[in-house]
PDB file of N, CA and C in Angstrom:
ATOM      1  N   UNK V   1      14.540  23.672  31.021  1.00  0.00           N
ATOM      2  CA  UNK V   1      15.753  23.473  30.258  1.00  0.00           C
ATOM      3  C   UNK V   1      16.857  24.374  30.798  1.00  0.00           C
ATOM      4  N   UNK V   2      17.175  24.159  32.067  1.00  0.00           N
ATOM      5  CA  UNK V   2      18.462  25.031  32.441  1.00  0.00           C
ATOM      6  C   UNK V   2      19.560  24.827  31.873  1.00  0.00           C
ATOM      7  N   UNK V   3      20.256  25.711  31.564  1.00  0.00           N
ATOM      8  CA  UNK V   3      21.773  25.094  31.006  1.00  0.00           C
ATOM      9  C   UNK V   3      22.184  24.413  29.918  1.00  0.00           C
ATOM     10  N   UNK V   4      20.675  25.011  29.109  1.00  0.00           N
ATOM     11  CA  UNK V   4      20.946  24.050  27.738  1.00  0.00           C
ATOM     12  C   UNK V   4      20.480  25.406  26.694  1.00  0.00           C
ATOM     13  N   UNK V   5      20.724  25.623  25.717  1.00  0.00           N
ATOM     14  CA  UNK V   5      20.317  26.080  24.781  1.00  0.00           C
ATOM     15  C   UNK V   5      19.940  25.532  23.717  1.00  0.00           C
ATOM     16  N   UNK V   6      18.899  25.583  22.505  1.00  0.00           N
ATOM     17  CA  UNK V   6      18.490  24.580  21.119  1.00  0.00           C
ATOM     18  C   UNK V   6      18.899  25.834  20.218  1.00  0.00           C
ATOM     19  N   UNK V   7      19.648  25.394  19.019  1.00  0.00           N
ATOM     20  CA  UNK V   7      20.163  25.916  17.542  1.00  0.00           C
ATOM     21  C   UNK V   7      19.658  25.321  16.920  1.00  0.00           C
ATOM     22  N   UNK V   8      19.696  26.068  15.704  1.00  0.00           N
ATOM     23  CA  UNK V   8      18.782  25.966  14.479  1.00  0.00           C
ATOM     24  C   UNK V   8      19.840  25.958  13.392  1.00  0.00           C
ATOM     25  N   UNK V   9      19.694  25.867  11.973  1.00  0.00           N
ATOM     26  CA  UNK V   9      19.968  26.353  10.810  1.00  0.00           C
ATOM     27  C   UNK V   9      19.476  26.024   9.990  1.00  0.00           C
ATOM     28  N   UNK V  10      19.405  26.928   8.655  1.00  0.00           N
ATOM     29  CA  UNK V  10      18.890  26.545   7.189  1.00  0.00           C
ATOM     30  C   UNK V  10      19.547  26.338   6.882  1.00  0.00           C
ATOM     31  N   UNK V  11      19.129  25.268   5.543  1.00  0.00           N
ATOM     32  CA  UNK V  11      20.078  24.773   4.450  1.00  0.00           C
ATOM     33  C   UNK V  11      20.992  23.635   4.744  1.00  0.00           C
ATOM     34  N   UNK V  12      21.127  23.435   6.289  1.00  0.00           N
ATOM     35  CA  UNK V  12      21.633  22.389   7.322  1.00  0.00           C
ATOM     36  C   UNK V  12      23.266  22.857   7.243  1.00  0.00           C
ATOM     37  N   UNK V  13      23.367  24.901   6.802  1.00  0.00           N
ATOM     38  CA  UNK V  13      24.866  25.061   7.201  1.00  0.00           C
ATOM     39  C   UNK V  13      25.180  25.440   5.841  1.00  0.00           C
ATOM     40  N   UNK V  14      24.455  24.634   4.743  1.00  0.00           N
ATOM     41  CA  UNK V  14      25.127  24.899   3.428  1.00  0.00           C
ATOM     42  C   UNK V  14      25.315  26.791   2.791  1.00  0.00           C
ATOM     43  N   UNK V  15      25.778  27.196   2.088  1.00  0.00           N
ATOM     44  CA  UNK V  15      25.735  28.619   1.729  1.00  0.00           C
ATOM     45  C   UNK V  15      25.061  28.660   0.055  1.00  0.00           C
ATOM     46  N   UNK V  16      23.381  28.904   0.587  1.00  0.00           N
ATOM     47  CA  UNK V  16      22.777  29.188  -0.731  1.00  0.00           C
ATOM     48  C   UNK V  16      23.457  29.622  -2.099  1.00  0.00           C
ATOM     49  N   UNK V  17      23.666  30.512  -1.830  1.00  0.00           N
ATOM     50  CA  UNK V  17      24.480  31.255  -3.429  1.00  0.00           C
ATOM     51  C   UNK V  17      25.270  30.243  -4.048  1.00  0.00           C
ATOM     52  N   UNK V  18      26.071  29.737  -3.555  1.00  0.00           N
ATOM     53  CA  UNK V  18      26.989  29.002  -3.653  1.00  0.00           C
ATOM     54  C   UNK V  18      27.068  27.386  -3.957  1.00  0.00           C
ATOM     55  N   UNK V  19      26.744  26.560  -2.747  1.00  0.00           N
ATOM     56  CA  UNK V  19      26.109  25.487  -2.283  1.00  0.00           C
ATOM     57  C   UNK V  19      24.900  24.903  -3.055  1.00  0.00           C
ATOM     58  N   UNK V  20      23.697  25.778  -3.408  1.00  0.00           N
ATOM     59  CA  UNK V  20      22.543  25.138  -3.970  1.00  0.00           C
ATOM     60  C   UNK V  20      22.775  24.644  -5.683  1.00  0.00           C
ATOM     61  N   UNK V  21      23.280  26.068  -6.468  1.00  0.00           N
ATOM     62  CA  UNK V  21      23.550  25.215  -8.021  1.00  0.00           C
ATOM     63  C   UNK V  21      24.569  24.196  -8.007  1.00  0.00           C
ATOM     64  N   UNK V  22      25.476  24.049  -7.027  1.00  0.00           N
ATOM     65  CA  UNK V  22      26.274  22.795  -7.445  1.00  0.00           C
ATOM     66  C   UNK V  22      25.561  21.771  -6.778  1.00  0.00           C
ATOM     67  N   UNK V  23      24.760  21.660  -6.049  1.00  0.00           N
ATOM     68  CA  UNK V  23      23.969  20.901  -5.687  1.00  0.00           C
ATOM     69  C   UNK V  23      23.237  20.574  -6.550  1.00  0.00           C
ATOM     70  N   UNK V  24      22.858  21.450  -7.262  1.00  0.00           N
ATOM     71  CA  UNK V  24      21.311  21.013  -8.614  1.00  0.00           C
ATOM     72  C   UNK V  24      22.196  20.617  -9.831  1.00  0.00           C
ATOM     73  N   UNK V  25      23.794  20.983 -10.081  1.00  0.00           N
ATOM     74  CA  UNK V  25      24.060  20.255 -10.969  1.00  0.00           C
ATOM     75  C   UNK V  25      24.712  19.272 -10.997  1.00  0.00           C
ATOM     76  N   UNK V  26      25.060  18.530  -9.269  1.00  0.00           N
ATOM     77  CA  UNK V  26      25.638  16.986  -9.142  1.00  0.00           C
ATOM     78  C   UNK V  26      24.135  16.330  -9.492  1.00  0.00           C
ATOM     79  N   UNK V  27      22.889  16.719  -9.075  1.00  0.00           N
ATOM     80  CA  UNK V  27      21.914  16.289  -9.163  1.00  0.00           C
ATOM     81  C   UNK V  27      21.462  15.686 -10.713  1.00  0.00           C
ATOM     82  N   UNK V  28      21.852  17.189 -11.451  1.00  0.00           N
ATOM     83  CA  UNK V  28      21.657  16.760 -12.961  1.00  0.00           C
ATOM     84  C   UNK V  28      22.021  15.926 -13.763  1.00  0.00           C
ATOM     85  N   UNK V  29      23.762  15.822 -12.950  1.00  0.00           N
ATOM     86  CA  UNK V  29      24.896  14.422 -13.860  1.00  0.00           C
ATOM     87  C   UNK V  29      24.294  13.245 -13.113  1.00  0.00           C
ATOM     88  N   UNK V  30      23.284  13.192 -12.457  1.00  0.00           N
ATOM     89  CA  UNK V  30      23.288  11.809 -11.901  1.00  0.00           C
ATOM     90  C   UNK V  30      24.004  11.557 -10.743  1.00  0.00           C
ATOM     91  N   UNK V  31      25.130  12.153 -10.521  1.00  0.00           N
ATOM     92  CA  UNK V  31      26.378  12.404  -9.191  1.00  0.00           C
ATOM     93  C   UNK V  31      25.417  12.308  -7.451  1.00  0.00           C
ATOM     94  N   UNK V  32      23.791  12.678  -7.973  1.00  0.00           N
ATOM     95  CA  UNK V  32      23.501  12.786  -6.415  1.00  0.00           C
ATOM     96  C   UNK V  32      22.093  12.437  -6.796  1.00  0.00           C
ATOM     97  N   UNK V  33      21.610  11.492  -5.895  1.00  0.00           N
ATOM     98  CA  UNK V  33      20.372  10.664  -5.844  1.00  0.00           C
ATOM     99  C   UNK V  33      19.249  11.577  -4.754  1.00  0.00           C
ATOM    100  N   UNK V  34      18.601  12.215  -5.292  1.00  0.00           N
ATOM    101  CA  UNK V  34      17.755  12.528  -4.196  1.00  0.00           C
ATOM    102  C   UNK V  34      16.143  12.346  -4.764  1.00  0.00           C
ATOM    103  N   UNK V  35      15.993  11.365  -5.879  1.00  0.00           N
ATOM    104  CA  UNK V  35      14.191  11.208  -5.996  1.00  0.00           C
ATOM    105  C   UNK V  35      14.311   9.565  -4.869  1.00  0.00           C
ATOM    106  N   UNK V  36      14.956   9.161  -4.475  1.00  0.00           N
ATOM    107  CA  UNK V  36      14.348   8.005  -3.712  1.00  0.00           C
ATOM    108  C   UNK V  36      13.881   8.566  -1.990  1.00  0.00           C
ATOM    109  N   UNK V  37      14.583   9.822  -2.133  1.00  0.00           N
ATOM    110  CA  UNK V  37      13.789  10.693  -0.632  1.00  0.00           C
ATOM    111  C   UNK V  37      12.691  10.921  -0.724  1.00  0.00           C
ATOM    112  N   UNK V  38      11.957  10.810  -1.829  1.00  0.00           N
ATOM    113  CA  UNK V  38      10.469  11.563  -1.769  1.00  0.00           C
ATOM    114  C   UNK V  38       9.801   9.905  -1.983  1.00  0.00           C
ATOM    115  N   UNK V  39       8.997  10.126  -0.653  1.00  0.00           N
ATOM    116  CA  UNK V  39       8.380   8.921  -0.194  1.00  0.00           C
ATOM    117  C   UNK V  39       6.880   8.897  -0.476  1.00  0.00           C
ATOM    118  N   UNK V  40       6.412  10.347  -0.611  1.00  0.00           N
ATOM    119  CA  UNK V  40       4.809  10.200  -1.237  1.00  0.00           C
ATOM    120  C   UNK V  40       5.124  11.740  -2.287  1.00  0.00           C
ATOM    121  N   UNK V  41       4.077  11.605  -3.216  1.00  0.00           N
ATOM    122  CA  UNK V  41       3.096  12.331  -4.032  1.00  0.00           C
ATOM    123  C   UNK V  41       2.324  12.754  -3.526  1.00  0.00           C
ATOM    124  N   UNK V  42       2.073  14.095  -3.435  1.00  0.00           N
ATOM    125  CA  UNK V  42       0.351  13.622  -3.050  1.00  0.00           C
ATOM    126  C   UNK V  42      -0.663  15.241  -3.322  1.00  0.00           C
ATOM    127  N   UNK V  43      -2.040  15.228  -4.206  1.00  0.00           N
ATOM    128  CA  UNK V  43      -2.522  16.361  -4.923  1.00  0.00           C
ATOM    129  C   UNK V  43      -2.783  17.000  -3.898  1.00  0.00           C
ATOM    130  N   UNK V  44      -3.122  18.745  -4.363  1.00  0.00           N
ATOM    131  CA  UNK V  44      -2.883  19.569  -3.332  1.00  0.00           C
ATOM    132  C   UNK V  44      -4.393  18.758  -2.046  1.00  0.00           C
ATOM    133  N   UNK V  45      -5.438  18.387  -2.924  1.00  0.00           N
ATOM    134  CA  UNK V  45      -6.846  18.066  -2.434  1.00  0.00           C
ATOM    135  C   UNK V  45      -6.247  17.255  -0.935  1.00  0.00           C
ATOM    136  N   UNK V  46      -5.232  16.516  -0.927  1.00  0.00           N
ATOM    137  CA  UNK V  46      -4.749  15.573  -0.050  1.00  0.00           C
ATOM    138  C   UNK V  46      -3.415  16.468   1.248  1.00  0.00           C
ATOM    139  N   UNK V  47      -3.541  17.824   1.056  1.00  0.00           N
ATOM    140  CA  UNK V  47      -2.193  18.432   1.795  1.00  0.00           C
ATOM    141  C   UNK V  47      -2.394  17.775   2.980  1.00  0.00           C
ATOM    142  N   UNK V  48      -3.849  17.480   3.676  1.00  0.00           N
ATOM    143  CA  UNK V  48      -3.898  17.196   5.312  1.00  0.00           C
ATOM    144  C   UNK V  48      -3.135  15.516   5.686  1.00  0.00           C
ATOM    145  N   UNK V  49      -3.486  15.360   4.452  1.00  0.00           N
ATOM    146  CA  UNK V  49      -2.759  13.749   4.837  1.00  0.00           C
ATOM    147  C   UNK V  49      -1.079  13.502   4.595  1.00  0.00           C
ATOM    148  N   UNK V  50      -0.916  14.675   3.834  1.00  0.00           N
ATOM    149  CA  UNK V  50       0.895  14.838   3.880  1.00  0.00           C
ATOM    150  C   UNK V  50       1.222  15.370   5.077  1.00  0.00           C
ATOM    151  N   UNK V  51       0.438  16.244   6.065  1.00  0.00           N
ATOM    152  CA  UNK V  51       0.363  16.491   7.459  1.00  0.00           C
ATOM    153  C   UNK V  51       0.381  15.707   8.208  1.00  0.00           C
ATOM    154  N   UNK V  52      -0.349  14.399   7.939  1.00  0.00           N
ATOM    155  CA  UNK V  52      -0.243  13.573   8.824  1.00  0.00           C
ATOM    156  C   UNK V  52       0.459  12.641   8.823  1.00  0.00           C
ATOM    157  N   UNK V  53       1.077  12.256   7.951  1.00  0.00           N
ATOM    158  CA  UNK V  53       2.259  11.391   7.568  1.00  0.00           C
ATOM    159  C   UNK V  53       3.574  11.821   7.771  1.00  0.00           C
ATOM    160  N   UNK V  54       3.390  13.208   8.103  1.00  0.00           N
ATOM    161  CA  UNK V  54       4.641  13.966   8.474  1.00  0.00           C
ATOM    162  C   UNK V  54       4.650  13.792   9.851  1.00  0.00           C
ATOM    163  N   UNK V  55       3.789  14.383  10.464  1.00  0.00           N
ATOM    164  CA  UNK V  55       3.809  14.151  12.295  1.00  0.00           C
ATOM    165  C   UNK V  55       3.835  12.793  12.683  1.00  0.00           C
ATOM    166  N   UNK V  56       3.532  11.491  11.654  1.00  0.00           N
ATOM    167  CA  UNK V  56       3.418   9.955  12.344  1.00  0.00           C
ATOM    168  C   UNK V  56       4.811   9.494  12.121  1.00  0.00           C
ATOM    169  N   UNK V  57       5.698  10.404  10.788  1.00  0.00           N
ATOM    170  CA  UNK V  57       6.499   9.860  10.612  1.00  0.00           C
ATOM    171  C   UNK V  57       6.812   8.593   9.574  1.00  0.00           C
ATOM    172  N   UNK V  58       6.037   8.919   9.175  1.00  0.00           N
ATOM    173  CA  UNK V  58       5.420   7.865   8.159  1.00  0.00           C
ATOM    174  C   UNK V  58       6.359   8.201   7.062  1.00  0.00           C
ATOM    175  N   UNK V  59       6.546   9.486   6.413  1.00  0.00           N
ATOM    176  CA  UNK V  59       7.319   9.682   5.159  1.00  0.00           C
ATOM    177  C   UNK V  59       8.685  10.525   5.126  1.00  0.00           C
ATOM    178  N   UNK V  60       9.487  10.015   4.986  1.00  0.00           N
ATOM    179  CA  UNK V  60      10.906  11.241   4.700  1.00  0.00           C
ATOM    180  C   UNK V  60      10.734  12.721   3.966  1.00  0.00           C
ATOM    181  N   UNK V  61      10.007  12.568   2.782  1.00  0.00           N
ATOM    182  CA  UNK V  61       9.891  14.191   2.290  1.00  0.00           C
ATOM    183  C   UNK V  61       8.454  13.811   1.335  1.00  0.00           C
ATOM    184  N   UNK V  62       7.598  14.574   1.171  1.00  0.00           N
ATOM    185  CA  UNK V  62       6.507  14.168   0.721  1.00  0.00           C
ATOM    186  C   UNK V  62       5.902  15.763   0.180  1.00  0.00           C
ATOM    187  N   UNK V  63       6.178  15.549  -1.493  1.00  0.00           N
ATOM    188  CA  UNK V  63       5.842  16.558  -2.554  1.00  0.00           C
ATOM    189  C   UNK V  63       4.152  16.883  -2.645  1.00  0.00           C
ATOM    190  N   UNK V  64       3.768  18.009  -2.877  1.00  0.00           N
ATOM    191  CA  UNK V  64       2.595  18.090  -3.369  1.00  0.00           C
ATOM    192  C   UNK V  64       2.352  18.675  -4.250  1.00  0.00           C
ATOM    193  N   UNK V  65       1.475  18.103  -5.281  1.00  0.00           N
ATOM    194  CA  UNK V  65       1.496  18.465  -6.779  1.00  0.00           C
ATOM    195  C   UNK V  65       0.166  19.466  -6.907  1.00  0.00           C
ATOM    196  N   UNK V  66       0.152  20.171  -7.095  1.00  0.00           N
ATOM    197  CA  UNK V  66      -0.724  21.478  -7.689  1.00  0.00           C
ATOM    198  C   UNK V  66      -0.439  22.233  -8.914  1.00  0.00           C
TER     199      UNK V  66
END
């Protein structure tokens, strides 16, 4: 990789303090849709298969319930 560098960030830039409760309260009025991102459930007994659905690409964001 000559001549190239890779960047990162958390939060994708946003500023926690700040950024996250108005985020959780457009979320609350309804203003922002984010349960149709979570593409599986799945109990902790099952974490390896949220592993693998992650690396196939299989799911956008995939919760695990414990």
């Amino acid at each position: 990789m000559t001549g190239r560098e890779w960047r990162g960030s958390a939060f994708g830039g946003a500023r926690g303090r700040t950024d996250v409760p108005k985020i959780v309260d457009w979320y609350m009025e309804g203003k922002l849709n984010i349960d149709d991102l979570i593409t599986h459930r799945l109990p902790l007994e099952r974490i390896n298969e949220g592993f693998d659905l992650m690396k196939s690409g299989e799911s956008i964001r995939s919760v695990v319930l414990y």
